[in-house]
PDB file of C-alpha atoms and ligand atoms in Angstrom:
ATOM      1  CA  UNK A 154     191.933  32.422  84.505  1.00 41.00           C
ATOM      2  CA  UNK A 155     188.482  33.824  84.802  1.00 44.00           C
ATOM      3  CA  UNK A 156     188.296  37.310  86.215  1.00 43.00           C
ATOM      4  CA  UNK A 157     185.569  39.349  87.790  1.00 47.00           C
ATOM      5  CA  UNK A 158     183.141  37.820  90.202  1.00 51.00           C
ATOM      6  CA  UNK A 159     183.294  34.173  89.206  1.00 58.00           C
ATOM      7  CA  UNK A 160     184.667  33.306  92.641  1.00 59.00           C
ATOM      8  CA  UNK A 161     187.236  31.057  91.003  1.00 69.00           C
ATOM      9  CA  UNK A 162     190.135  33.453  90.818  1.00 66.00           C
ATOM     10  CA  UNK A 163     191.683  32.477  94.151  1.00 64.00           C
ATOM     11  CA  UNK A 164     191.272  28.730  93.833  1.00 71.00           C
ATOM     12  CA  UNK A 165     194.064  26.256  93.376  1.00 81.00           C
ATOM     13  CA  UNK A 166     194.827  25.905  89.668  1.00 84.00           C
ATOM     14  CA  UNK A 167     194.221  22.172  89.458  1.00 86.00           C
ATOM     15  CA  UNK A 168     190.925  22.561  91.280  1.00 90.00           C
ATOM     16  CA  UNK A 169     189.983  25.473  89.074  1.00 90.00           C
ATOM     17  CA  UNK A 170     190.592  23.395  85.954  1.00 93.00           C
ATOM     18  CA  UNK A 171     188.381  20.594  87.295  1.00 95.00           C
ATOM     19  CA  UNK A 172     185.604  23.076  88.022  1.00 95.00           C
ATOM     20  CA  UNK A 173     185.877  24.740  84.617  1.00 95.00           C
ATOM     21  CA  UNK A 174     185.945  21.359  82.873  1.00 96.00           C
ATOM     22  CA  UNK A 175     182.700  20.341  84.566  1.00 97.00           C
ATOM     23  CA  UNK A 176     181.196  23.766  83.880  1.00 96.00           C
ATOM     24  CA  UNK A 177     181.961  23.623  80.165  1.00 96.00           C
ATOM     25  CA  UNK A 178     181.361  19.876  79.718  1.00 96.00           C
ATOM     26  CA  UNK A 179     178.680  18.954  82.240  1.00 96.00           C
ATOM     27  CA  UNK A 180     178.212  15.209  82.792  1.00 94.00           C
ATOM     28  CA  UNK A 181     174.993  13.235  82.522  1.00 95.00           C
ATOM     29  CA  UNK A 182     172.752  15.988  81.173  1.00 95.00           C
ATOM     30  CA  UNK A 183     170.480  13.730  79.073  1.00 96.00           C
ATOM     31  CA  UNK A 184     167.006  13.733  80.641  1.00 97.00           C
ATOM     32  CA  UNK A 185     165.655  10.437  81.996  1.00 97.00           C
ATOM     33  CA  UNK A 186     162.423   9.052  80.593  1.00 96.00           C
ATOM     34  CA  UNK A 187     160.569   8.138  83.781  1.00 96.00           C
ATOM     35  CA  UNK A 188     162.740   9.124  86.741  1.00 97.00           C
ATOM     36  CA  UNK A 189     161.930   7.968  90.281  1.00 96.00           C
ATOM     37  CA  UNK A 190     163.168  11.272  91.615  1.00 95.00           C
ATOM     38  CA  UNK A 191     162.658  14.547  89.810  1.00 96.00           C
ATOM     39  CA  UNK A 192     163.581  17.700  91.674  1.00 96.00           C
ATOM     40  CA  UNK A 193     164.350  21.310  90.882  1.00 96.00           C
ATOM     41  CA  UNK A 194     166.333  23.710  93.005  1.00 96.00           C
ATOM     42  CA  UNK A 195     166.817  27.438  92.802  1.00 97.00           C
ATOM     43  CA  UNK A 196     169.317  29.757  94.443  1.00 97.00           C
ATOM     44  CA  UNK A 197     167.742  33.229  94.373  1.00 95.00           C
ATOM     45  CA  UNK A 198     170.944  34.897  95.614  1.00 93.00           C
ATOM     46  CA  UNK A 199     172.765  34.037  92.435  1.00 95.00           C
ATOM     47  CA  UNK A 200     170.052  32.974  89.994  1.00 97.00           C
ATOM     48  CA  UNK A 201     171.277  29.367  89.814  1.00 98.00           C
ATOM     49  CA  UNK A 202     168.847  26.686  88.698  1.00 98.00           C
ATOM     50  CA  UNK A 203     169.362  22.937  88.911  1.00 98.00           C
ATOM     51  CA  UNK A 204     167.221  20.062  87.703  1.00 98.00           C
ATOM     52  CA  UNK A 205     168.082  16.602  89.080  1.00 97.00           C
ATOM     53  CA  UNK A 206     166.554  13.319  87.937  1.00 97.00           C
ATOM     54  CA  UNK A 207     167.379   9.894  89.362  1.00 96.00           C
ATOM     55  CA  UNK A 208     166.456   6.329  88.580  1.00 96.00           C
ATOM     56  CA  UNK A 209     166.641   4.203  91.708  1.00 94.00           C
ATOM     57  CA  UNK A 210     166.744   0.432  91.452  1.00 95.00           C
ATOM     58  CA  UNK A 211     166.992  -1.766  94.554  1.00 94.00           C
ATOM     59  CA  UNK A 212     168.287   1.166  96.582  1.00 92.00           C
ATOM     60  CA  UNK A 213     170.944   1.968  94.002  1.00 95.00           C
ATOM     61  CA  UNK A 214     171.192   4.967  91.681  1.00 95.00           C
ATOM     62  CA  UNK A 215     170.922   3.366  88.235  1.00 95.00           C
ATOM     63  CA  UNK A 216     170.497   6.554  86.250  1.00 96.00           C
ATOM     64  CA  UNK A 217     171.202  10.213  86.831  1.00 96.00           C
ATOM     65  CA  UNK A 218     170.534  13.376  84.895  1.00 97.00           C
ATOM     66  CA  UNK A 219     171.504  16.850  86.052  1.00 97.00           C
ATOM     67  CA  UNK A 220     171.018  20.039  84.111  1.00 97.00           C
ATOM     68  CA  UNK A 221     170.574  23.700  84.848  1.00 97.00           C
ATOM     69  CA  UNK A 222     171.885  27.174  84.421  1.00 97.00           C
ATOM     70  CA  UNK A 223     173.775  29.602  86.565  1.00 97.00           C
ATOM     71  CA  UNK A 224     177.264  30.345  87.785  1.00 96.00           C
ATOM     72  CA  UNK A 225     180.294  28.120  87.216  1.00 95.00           C
ATOM     73  CA  UNK A 226     180.328  26.886  90.804  1.00 96.00           C
ATOM     74  CA  UNK A 227     176.679  25.797  90.949  1.00 97.00           C
ATOM     75  CA  UNK A 228     176.819  24.117  87.554  1.00 98.00           C
ATOM     76  CA  UNK A 229     180.147  22.362  88.032  1.00 97.00           C
ATOM     77  CA  UNK A 230     179.048  21.200  91.473  1.00 98.00           C
ATOM     78  CA  UNK A 231     175.903  19.696  89.929  1.00 98.00           C
ATOM     79  CA  UNK A 232     177.958  17.979  87.248  1.00 98.00           C
ATOM     80  CA  UNK A 233     180.324  16.584  89.885  1.00 97.00           C
ATOM     81  CA  UNK A 234     177.279  15.308  91.737  1.00 97.00           C
ATOM     82  CA  UNK A 235     176.049  13.592  88.581  1.00 96.00           C
ATOM     83  CA  UNK A 236     179.439  11.968  88.088  1.00 95.00           C
ATOM     84  CA  UNK A 237     179.768  10.861  91.714  1.00 95.00           C
ATOM     85  CA  UNK A 238     176.266   9.496  91.996  1.00 94.00           C
ATOM     86  CA  UNK A 239     176.052   7.076  89.110  1.00 88.00           C
ATOM     87  CA  UNK A 240     175.962   3.556  90.538  1.00 91.00           C
ATOM     88  CA  UNK A 241     176.083   4.522  94.218  1.00 94.00           C
ATOM     89  CA  UNK A 242     173.707   3.258  96.905  1.00 94.00           C
ATOM     90  CA  UNK A 243     171.166   5.853  97.996  1.00 91.00           C
ATOM     91  CA  UNK A 244     172.661   5.676 101.493  1.00 93.00           C
ATOM     92  CA  UNK A 245     176.139   6.369 100.077  1.00 94.00           C
ATOM     93  CA  UNK A 246     174.719   9.348  98.210  1.00 95.00           C
ATOM     94  CA  UNK A 247     173.446  10.777 101.493  1.00 95.00           C
ATOM     95  CA  UNK A 248     176.869  10.225 103.058  1.00 96.00           C
ATOM     96  CA  UNK A 249     178.416  12.148 100.191  1.00 96.00           C
ATOM     97  CA  UNK A 250     176.035  15.048 100.745  1.00 97.00           C
ATOM     98  CA  UNK A 251     177.038  15.264 104.388  1.00 97.00           C
ATOM     99  CA  UNK A 252     180.727  15.086 103.441  1.00 97.00           C
ATOM    100  CA  UNK A 253     180.335  17.926 100.934  1.00 98.00           C
ATOM    101  CA  UNK A 254     178.512  19.987 103.549  1.00 97.00           C
ATOM    102  CA  UNK A 255     181.236  19.345 106.138  1.00 97.00           C
ATOM    103  CA  UNK A 256     183.885  20.286 103.580  1.00 97.00           C
ATOM    104  CA  UNK A 257     182.088  23.590 102.951  1.00 96.00           C
ATOM    105  CA  UNK A 258     181.843  24.194 106.684  1.00 96.00           C
ATOM    106  CA  UNK A 259     185.604  23.854 106.907  1.00 95.00           C
ATOM    107  CA  UNK A 260     185.585  20.631 108.946  1.00 96.00           C
ATOM    108  CA  UNK A 261     188.772  18.595 108.977  1.00 94.00           C
ATOM    109  CA  UNK A 262     188.207  15.549 106.741  1.00 95.00           C
ATOM    110  CA  UNK A 263     190.124  12.290 107.058  1.00 96.00           C
ATOM    111  CA  UNK A 264     192.131  11.021 104.094  1.00 96.00           C
ATOM    112  CA  UNK A 265     189.517   8.349 103.515  1.00 96.00           C
ATOM    113  CA  UNK A 266     186.765  10.944 103.456  1.00 96.00           C
ATOM    114  CA  UNK A 267     188.742  13.078 101.007  1.00 95.00           C
ATOM    115  CA  UNK A 268     189.120  10.021  98.749  1.00 95.00           C
ATOM    116  CA  UNK A 269     185.392   9.422  98.950  1.00 95.00           C
ATOM    117  CA  UNK A 270     184.774  12.917  97.624  1.00 95.00           C
ATOM    118  CA  UNK A 271     186.745  12.263  94.444  1.00 95.00           C
ATOM    119  CA  UNK A 272     186.973  15.309  92.167  1.00 95.00           C
ATOM    120  CA  UNK A 273     184.315  17.062  94.237  1.00 96.00           C
ATOM    121  CA  UNK A 274     187.187  18.016  96.545  1.00 95.00           C
ATOM    122  CA  UNK A 275     187.900  20.667  93.891  1.00 95.00           C
ATOM    123  CA  UNK A 276     185.075  22.733  95.393  1.00 95.00           C
ATOM    124  CA  UNK A 277     186.844  22.942  98.746  1.00 94.00           C
ATOM    125  CA  UNK A 278     188.319  26.396  98.135  1.00 90.00           C
ATOM    126  CA  UNK A 279     184.815  27.795  97.701  1.00 92.00           C
ATOM    127  CA  UNK A 280     184.340  27.611 101.464  1.00 92.00           C
ATOM    128  CA  UNK A 281     186.367  30.817 101.739  1.00 89.00           C
ATOM    129  CA  UNK A 282     183.610  32.665  99.861  1.00 89.00           C
ATOM    130  CA  UNK A 283     180.449  32.488 101.996  1.00 89.00           C
ATOM    131  CA  UNK A 284     178.189  33.812  99.211  1.00 89.00           C
ATOM    132  CA  UNK A 285     179.381  31.013  96.956  1.00 93.00           C
ATOM    133  CA  UNK A 286     178.783  28.191  99.419  1.00 96.00           C
ATOM    134  CA  UNK A 287     175.076  28.270  98.567  1.00 96.00           C
ATOM    135  CA  UNK A 288     175.985  27.855  94.896  1.00 97.00           C
ATOM    136  CA  UNK A 289     178.182  24.864  95.645  1.00 97.00           C
ATOM    137  CA  UNK A 290     175.639  23.187  97.924  1.00 98.00           C
ATOM    138  CA  UNK A 291     172.524  23.852  95.836  1.00 98.00           C
ATOM    139  CA  UNK A 292     172.403  20.538  93.987  1.00 98.00           C
ATOM    140  CA  UNK A 293     173.603  18.492  96.991  1.00 98.00           C
ATOM    141  CA  UNK A 294     170.937  19.909  99.289  1.00 96.00           C
ATOM    142  CA  UNK A 295     168.271  19.266  96.653  1.00 96.00           C
ATOM    143  CA  UNK A 296     169.489  15.699  96.288  1.00 96.00           C
ATOM    144  CA  UNK A 297     169.374  15.190 100.044  1.00 95.00           C
ATOM    145  CA  UNK A 298     165.825  16.552 100.301  1.00 94.00           C
ATOM    146  CA  UNK A 299     164.732  14.337  97.423  1.00 92.00           C
ATOM    147  CA  UNK A 300     166.288  11.178  98.880  1.00 92.00           C
ATOM    148  CA  UNK A 301     164.873  11.876 102.331  1.00 91.00           C
ATOM    149  CA  UNK A 302     161.492  12.897 100.989  1.00 79.00           C
TER     150      UNK A 302
HETATM  151 ZN1   ZN B   2     175.831  30.695  91.903  1.00 85.77          ZN
END
């Protein structure tokens, strides 16, 4: 267990292990050569930084790179995003963003919606810590802005 102010200490153990795994072994961190989308996001409240790169081919995410630095929640959330996004349609990616946001807002999600979220459901407990919600949503909001922009 991590102590102190990590925000993880009250989370479900399984969820905590998913978050820590993504924090320590982030997925898809290799930079892309000529990404179609290249966006950086910053959370001044916590000092989190995220860099997202995407290759988009025929409306589908064909390559994804996410890297950054900051707290365990922001970084694991970004890694989960990288894992979820690979191979999805851009429209699906936007659906995922809205699901993650609804999860953080405490909305009731259907079983199907929970399935759609995959391991990202591990971040659910973060909704109880308002300061941490920004950390969890940082990469997803940046992705949404980039896809809509
Ligand atoms: Zn943070």
